[in-house]
Amino acid sequence: MSKRYLTKSRFKSALECPTKLYYTRKDKEYADKSKKDKFLSALAEGGYQVGELAKYYHPNGFEVLSKRDDEQLKETSELLKKKKVIIYEPAIKFENFFIRVDVLVKDGNNVDLIEVKAKSFISESEFYSDKGFISSSWRSYLYDIAFQNWVTKNVYPNWNITPFLMLADKNQKTSVDGMNQLFTLKRDETNDKSFHVDNDMKNDLGQNKLLTKVNVSRAVKLIYEGKDKSEEDKSVEEKKEFCSRLREYANYYEEDTRYPVVVGSKCKKCEFKNDKEPSLKSGYEQCWKTYDPHFNIKSHHIFDLWRFNKKKAEGLISRGIYKLEDLYGNDEILTDLNLKDRQFMQLEKMVTRDKNEFVDDLLYDEIGSWKFPLHFIDFETSIVAIPFHINRSPYEQIAFQFSCHTLYGDGTIKHKEWIEHRRGAFPNYEFVKALKKVVGEDNGTIFRYATHENSVLRQIREQMLDDGRSEFSVYIEWIDNITEQWEEGEKIIGPSNMVDMLKLVKKYYYHPRMKGSNSIKSV
C-alpha cells in the first residue's frame, strides 16, 4: 500500500498500546518478537482453517484474490453492484482506514458483516459480565467487528448492516471423520499461505455445522456508546469516544508519528522489546527512555518479579519506581507491597547478585513420603478448532503420546513411551490403557509438572463417561485415584494423586537464574 491505512490488525495493536503503531511493519528497523513466535503461527494456521470452513458454510461466494489494494477495491466494487452476492475478503476503504471483511453477505441493502474467529464459543452470555459490560476475554474480538462495522457504515450509509462473529461452537460435534485433514496448507509462488478443501470432498463436510454465527449488534452498540466497560475501570484511552479514538490512531499511523508514550503494566509483554539483536532497535527501550532517559534494558525490572500483579506495578511506575534496585531496601514501599516470601527472596537474590540456590528443609519431608518406583510422566496433546475425528467437538482434547521415566530404588532409570501411529485413529482411550500399564500396576508415586497431565486425564475421563462403555469403568476409577478436581467448590483429591513438581518448586526451591519464572522451558 502506498498510503498508510489503519487496518484490522493495526487497530488491534493500537488497542493494546497506540504507540505500537509507530514500530509496526518496520521489520528492518525494529525487532518484533511476534514475527518469530512459532506458537502464534500455529494458531494463525488454525484460524485459516476455520476461515476456509466458514466459506463452505456460505457457498457460491466470490473471493477477492487481487494482491494490490487498489485492485482489491475495484474487484469488490464490481461485485457489490450485484443485488444479491456473497463475497469472501472484500476490501473496503474509508479515508485512512482499510479493511478486508472475512465474509460479506448482501441481499439488497441488507448486509451481514461476518468476522470469523477460531475462538471457542458456548453461549452468548459469555460475552458479558454480571454487570452487563463486555467480558475482557471477548473485548478485542468485539472491538474488531465494531471497527469493521464503523468503516463499512461510513462508506455505505444506506445499508442495514448486521455484525456477526462466526465462532467454533463447542456445543456441536462433527458428523464426518477426518474433517480436519480435508484442509491442507498450500503455498503459492510468493510463499503466501492458504487452505483448500479437496475438490472430491467439498460436499462431505457433514450436516452438523461446527461454526456458529452470533449476532453481536448489542455488543457493538455498547462499544459505540462507551458503555462496554465501567467508567472507574477505563484507561485514559478507553474513556475517549470510539470514533474520535479511531481517527486519532489512524492519523498518527498515516503520518508515521509516534503516539505519546505512556508506560505501564501493558509494556510487560511488548513484542518490540529487543535485547538480543544488535542490528535492530528496541521500541520497548525507546518508550522507557521517554520515561527515564537513563533507562537500561538490562537492569532488573519490576516486571521480572514472580506473579507481581498489574495494579501494584502501575502504582510503582506512577511513583517513578521500576527498577528492583530502587525497590530493595525501601522498607516503606515494601511494607505497602506485602510481597510473598518467594517474591522477596527473588528480589534480594537478584539485587545482591547472590548466585546460591535455596532449598527448604521441608522438601525432604515431602521426599520421605514418596514410594519407589518413581514415575515421571509427560504428555503430548492437541486441541484444534476443527476435529480430527467423528463425533468430536471443536477444541476437544486429543492425547496422542506420552513419555515416562521411572526411577527405581536402586538408582536404575528406565524409559517407556507410547505414541498413536494409526492414521485417523482416535487415540485417547488407548492412551489411557497404555499409561495404566506403565504407571498403574504398582504403588509407585507418579509425578507431573503443573496441571496439564491432570487436566488431560480428567478430560479423557469425561469422554469415557459420555461414551458410556462398561469397559471404561476400571479406567475411570483409576483416573479418579491419581488425579484431583474441584466439585461444587470442594477439592476432591485421589488417594494416589500425582505429585505436582511445580508446587514443590514454588514452596521449597529457588535459583537466581530462574528470575520470575518457574517454567521448565524458560529456565
Coordinates of N, CA and C in Angstrom, one line a residue, residues 27-149:
D27 N 10.2 -3.9 9.9 CA 11.0 -5.1 10.2 C 12.5 -4.9 10.1
K28 N 12.9 -4.0 9.2 CA 14.3 -3.8 9.1 C 14.9 -2.7 10.0
E29 N 14.0 -2.2 10.8 CA 14.4 -1.2 11.8 C 14.2 -1.6 13.2
Y30 N 13.0 -2.2 13.5 CA 12.7 -2.6 14.9 C 12.5 -4.1 15.0
A31 N 13.0 -4.6 16.1 CA 12.7 -6.1 16.4 C 11.3 -6.3 16.7
D32 N 10.7 -7.4 16.3 CA 9.3 -7.7 16.5 C 9.2 -9.2 16.8
K33 N 9.1 -9.5 18.1 CA 9.0 -10.9 18.5 C 7.9 -11.7 17.9
S34 N 6.8 -11.0 17.7 CA 5.6 -11.7 17.2 C 5.8 -12.3 15.8
K35 N 6.8 -11.8 15.1 CA 7.1 -12.4 13.7 C 7.8 -13.7 13.8
K36 N 8.4 -14.0 15.0 CA 9.1 -15.3 15.1 C 8.5 -16.2 16.1
D37 N 7.3 -15.9 16.5 CA 6.6 -16.8 17.5 C 5.9 -18.0 16.8
K38 N 6.5 -19.1 16.9 CA 6.0 -20.3 16.2 C 4.6 -20.7 16.8
F39 N 4.4 -20.5 18.0 CA 3.1 -20.8 18.6 C 2.0 -20.0 18.0
L40 N 2.3 -18.7 17.9 CA 1.3 -17.8 17.3 C 1.1 -18.1 15.8
S41 N 2.1 -18.6 15.1 CA 2.0 -19.0 13.7 C 1.1 -20.2 13.6
A42 N 1.2 -21.1 14.6 CA 0.4 -22.3 14.6 C -1.1 -22.0 14.8
L43 N -1.3 -21.0 15.7 CA -2.7 -20.5 16.0 C -3.2 -19.9 14.7
A44 N -2.4 -19.1 14.0 CA -2.9 -18.5 12.8 C -3.3 -19.5 11.7
E45 N -2.5 -20.6 11.6 CA -2.9 -21.6 10.6 C -4.2 -22.2 11.0
G46 N -4.5 -22.4 12.3 CA -5.8 -22.9 12.7 C -6.9 -22.0 12.4
G47 N -6.6 -20.7 12.5 CA -7.5 -19.7 12.1 C -7.8 -19.7 10.6
Y48 N -6.8 -20.0 9.8 CA -7.0 -20.1 8.3 C -8.0 -21.3 8.0
Q49 N -7.8 -22.4 8.7 CA -8.7 -23.5 8.5 C -10.1 -23.1 8.8
V50 N -10.4 -22.5 10.0 CA -11.7 -22.0 10.3 C -12.3 -21.1 9.3
G51 N -11.4 -20.2 8.8 CA -11.8 -19.2 7.8 C -12.3 -19.9 6.5
E52 N -11.5 -20.9 6.2 CA -11.9 -21.7 5.0 C -13.2 -22.4 5.1
L53 N -13.4 -23.0 6.3 CA -14.6 -23.7 6.6 C -15.8 -22.8 6.6
A54 N -15.6 -21.5 7.0 CA -16.7 -20.5 7.0 C -17.2 -20.3 5.6
K55 N -16.3 -20.3 4.6 CA -16.7 -20.1 3.2 C -17.6 -21.2 2.8
Y56 N -17.4 -22.4 3.2 CA -18.2 -23.5 2.7 C -19.6 -23.5 3.4
Y57 N -19.7 -22.8 4.5 CA -21.0 -22.6 5.2 C -21.7 -21.4 4.5
H58 N -21.0 -20.7 3.7 CA -21.6 -19.6 2.9 C -21.2 -19.9 1.4
P59 N -21.9 -20.8 0.8 CA -21.4 -21.3 -0.5 C -21.8 -20.3 -1.6
N60 N -21.1 -20.6 -2.8 CA -21.4 -19.8 -4.0 C -21.0 -18.4 -3.9
G61 N -20.0 -18.1 -3.1 CA -19.5 -16.8 -3.0 C -18.3 -16.5 -3.9
F62 N -17.9 -15.2 -4.0 CA -16.8 -14.8 -4.8 C -15.7 -14.3 -3.9
E63 N -14.4 -14.8 -4.1 CA -13.3 -14.4 -3.3 C -12.5 -13.3 -4.0
V64 N -12.2 -12.3 -3.3 CA -11.3 -11.2 -3.8 C -9.9 -11.6 -3.6
L65 N -9.2 -11.9 -4.7 CA -7.9 -12.5 -4.7 C -6.8 -11.6 -5.2
S66 N -7.1 -10.4 -5.6 CA -6.1 -9.4 -6.0 C -5.1 -9.1 -4.9
K67 N -3.9 -8.8 -5.3 CA -2.8 -8.6 -4.4 C -2.7 -7.1 -4.0
R68 N -2.9 -6.2 -4.9 CA -2.8 -4.8 -4.6 C -4.1 -4.2 -4.0
D69 N -4.0 -3.2 -3.1 CA -5.2 -2.7 -2.5 C -6.1 -2.0 -3.5
D70 N -5.6 -1.3 -4.5 CA -6.5 -0.6 -5.5 C -7.2 -1.7 -6.3
E71 N -6.6 -2.8 -6.6 CA -7.2 -3.8 -7.4 C -8.3 -4.5 -6.5
Q72 N -8.0 -4.7 -5.2 CA -9.0 -5.3 -4.3 C -10.2 -4.5 -4.2
L73 N -10.0 -3.2 -4.1 CA -11.1 -2.2 -4.0 C -12.0 -2.3 -5.3
K74 N -11.3 -2.3 -6.4 CA -12.0 -2.3 -7.7 C -12.8 -3.6 -7.9
E75 N -12.2 -4.7 -7.5 CA -12.9 -6.0 -7.6 C -14.1 -6.1 -6.7
T76 N -13.9 -5.6 -5.5 CA -15.0 -5.6 -4.5 C -16.2 -4.7 -5.0
S77 N -15.8 -3.5 -5.5 CA -16.8 -2.6 -6.0 C -17.7 -3.2 -7.1
E78 N -17.1 -4.0 -8.0 CA -17.8 -4.6 -9.1 C -18.8 -5.7 -8.6
L79 N -18.3 -6.4 -7.6 CA -19.1 -7.5 -7.0 C -20.3 -6.9 -6.3
L80 N -20.1 -5.8 -5.6 CA -21.2 -5.2 -4.8 C -22.3 -4.5 -5.7
K81 N -22.1 -4.5 -7.0 CA -23.1 -4.0 -7.8 C -24.3 -5.0 -8.0
K82 N -24.0 -6.3 -7.6 CA -25.0 -7.3 -7.7 C -26.0 -7.1 -6.5
K83 N -27.2 -7.4 -6.8 CA -28.3 -7.2 -5.7 C -28.1 -8.2 -4.6
K84 N -27.8 -9.4 -5.0 CA -27.5 -10.5 -4.0 C -26.1 -11.1 -4.3
V85 N -25.3 -11.1 -3.3 CA -23.9 -11.6 -3.5 C -23.3 -12.0 -2.2
I86 N -22.5 -13.0 -2.2 CA -21.6 -13.4 -1.0 C -20.2 -13.1 -1.5
I87 N -19.4 -12.4 -0.7 CA -18.0 -12.1 -1.0 C -17.1 -12.5 0.1
Y88 N -16.0 -13.2 -0.2 CA -15.0 -13.5 0.8 C -13.9 -12.5 0.6
E89 N -13.5 -11.9 1.7 CA -12.4 -11.0 1.8 C -12.6 -9.7 0.9
P90 N -13.8 -9.1 0.9 CA -14.0 -7.9 0.2 C -13.1 -6.8 0.9
A91 N -12.7 -5.8 0.0 CA -11.9 -4.7 0.5 C -12.8 -3.4 0.6
I92 N -12.7 -2.7 1.7 CA -13.5 -1.5 1.9 C -12.5 -0.4 2.5
K93 N -12.6 0.7 1.9 CA -11.7 1.8 2.3 C -12.5 3.1 2.6
F94 N -12.2 3.7 3.7 CA -12.8 5.0 4.1 C -11.7 5.9 4.7
E95 N -11.5 7.0 4.0 CA -10.5 7.9 4.5 C -9.2 7.2 4.6
N96 N -8.6 7.2 5.8 CA -7.3 6.5 6.0 C -7.5 5.1 6.8
F97 N -8.7 4.5 6.5 CA -9.0 3.2 7.1 C -9.2 2.2 5.9
F98 N -8.7 1.0 6.1 CA -8.8 0.0 5.1 C -9.0 -1.4 5.7
I99 N -10.1 -2.1 5.4 CA -10.4 -3.4 6.0 C -10.7 -4.4 4.9
R100 N -10.4 -5.7 5.3 CA -10.8 -6.9 4.5 C -11.8 -7.7 5.4
V101 N -13.0 -7.7 5.0 CA -14.1 -8.4 5.7 C -13.9 -9.9 5.4
D102 N -14.1 -10.7 6.5 CA -14.0 -12.2 6.2 C -15.1 -12.7 5.3
V103 N -16.3 -12.4 5.6 CA -17.4 -12.8 4.7 C -18.5 -11.7 4.8
L104 N -18.9 -11.3 3.6 CA -20.0 -10.3 3.5 C -21.1 -10.9 2.7
V105 N -22.3 -10.8 3.2 CA -23.5 -11.4 2.6 C -24.4 -10.2 2.3
K106 N -24.7 -9.9 1.0 CA -25.5 -8.8 0.6 C -26.8 -9.3 0.0
D107 N -27.9 -8.8 0.5 CA -29.2 -9.0 -0.2 C -29.9 -7.7 -0.2
G108 N -29.8 -7.0 -1.4 CA -30.3 -5.6 -1.5 C -29.5 -4.7 -0.6
N109 N -30.2 -4.0 0.3 CA -29.5 -3.1 1.3 C -29.3 -3.8 2.6
N110 N -29.7 -5.0 2.7 CA -29.4 -5.8 4.0 C -28.1 -6.5 3.9
V111 N -27.2 -6.3 4.8 CA -25.9 -6.8 4.7 C -25.5 -7.4 6.0
D112 N -25.0 -8.7 5.9 CA -24.3 -9.4 7.1 C -22.8 -9.2 7.0
L113 N -22.3 -8.6 8.0 CA -20.8 -8.4 8.1 C -20.3 -9.5 9.1
I114 N -19.5 -10.4 8.6 CA -19.1 -11.6 9.4 C -17.6 -11.7 9.6
E115 N -17.2 -11.6 10.9 CA -15.8 -11.8 11.3 C -15.7 -13.2 11.8
V116 N -14.8 -14.0 11.2 CA -14.6 -15.4 11.5 C -13.4 -15.5 12.5
K117 N -13.7 -16.2 13.6 CA -12.6 -16.4 14.6 C -12.5 -17.8 15.0
A118 N -11.3 -18.3 15.3 CA -11.1 -19.7 15.7 C -11.4 -19.9 17.2
K119 N -11.8 -18.8 17.9 CA -12.1 -18.9 19.3 C -13.3 -19.8 19.6
S120 N -13.2 -20.5 20.7 CA -14.4 -21.4 21.0 C -15.5 -20.6 21.6
F121 N -16.7 -21.2 21.4 CA -17.9 -20.5 21.9 C -18.9 -21.5 22.5
I122 N -19.5 -21.1 23.6 CA -20.6 -22.0 24.2 C -21.9 -21.3 24.2
S123 N -21.9 -20.0 24.7 CA -23.1 -19.3 24.9 C -22.8 -17.8 24.8
E124 N -23.8 -17.0 24.2 CA -23.6 -15.6 24.1 C -23.4 -14.9 25.4
S125 N -23.9 -15.5 26.5 CA -23.8 -14.9 27.8 C -22.3 -14.7 28.2
E126 N -21.4 -15.5 27.6 CA -20.0 -15.3 28.0 C -19.4 -14.0 27.4
F127 N -20.1 -13.4 26.5 CA -19.7 -12.1 26.0 C -19.7 -11.0 27.1
Y128 N -20.5 -11.2 28.1 CA -20.9 -10.1 29.0 C -20.6 -10.5 30.5
S129 N -20.2 -9.5 31.3 CA -20.0 -9.7 32.7 C -21.4 -9.7 33.4
D130 N -21.4 -10.0 34.7 CA -22.6 -10.0 35.5 C -23.3 -8.6 35.5
K131 N -22.5 -7.6 35.3 CA -23.0 -6.2 35.4 C -23.4 -5.7 34.0
G132 N -23.3 -6.6 33.0 CA -23.7 -6.2 31.6 C -22.6 -5.6 30.8
F133 N -21.4 -5.5 31.3 CA -20.3 -5.0 30.5 C -19.7 -6.1 29.6
I134 N -18.9 -5.7 28.7 CA -18.2 -6.7 27.8 C -17.1 -7.4 28.5
S135 N -17.1 -8.7 28.5 CA -16.1 -9.6 29.2 C -14.7 -9.3 28.6
S136 N -13.7 -9.2 29.4 CA -12.4 -8.9 29.0 C -11.8 -9.9 28.0
S137 N -12.3 -11.2 28.1 CA -11.8 -12.2 27.2 C -12.3 -12.1 25.8
W138 N -13.4 -11.3 25.6 CA -14.0 -11.1 24.3 C -13.8 -9.7 23.8
R139 N -13.2 -8.8 24.6 CA -13.2 -7.4 24.2 C -12.5 -7.2 22.9
S140 N -11.3 -7.8 22.6 CA -10.6 -7.5 21.4 C -11.4 -8.0 20.2
Y141 N -12.1 -9.1 20.3 CA -12.8 -9.7 19.2 C -14.0 -8.8 18.8
L142 N -14.7 -8.3 19.8 CA -15.9 -7.4 19.6 C -15.5 -6.0 19.1
Y143 N -14.4 -5.5 19.6 CA -13.9 -4.3 19.1 C -13.5 -4.4 17.6
D144 N -13.0 -5.5 17.2 CA -12.6 -5.8 15.9 C -13.8 -5.7 14.9
I145 N -14.9 -6.3 15.3 CA -16.1 -6.3 14.4 C -16.7 -4.9 14.5
A146 N -16.6 -4.2 15.6 CA -17.2 -2.9 15.8 C -16.4 -1.9 14.9
F147 N -15.1 -2.1 14.8 CA -14.3 -1.3 13.9 C -14.7 -1.5 12.4
Q148 N -14.9 -2.8 12.0 CA -15.3 -3.0 10.6 C -16.7 -2.5 10.3
N149 N -17.6 -2.6 11.3 CA -18.9 -2.1 11.1 C -18.9 -0.6 10.9

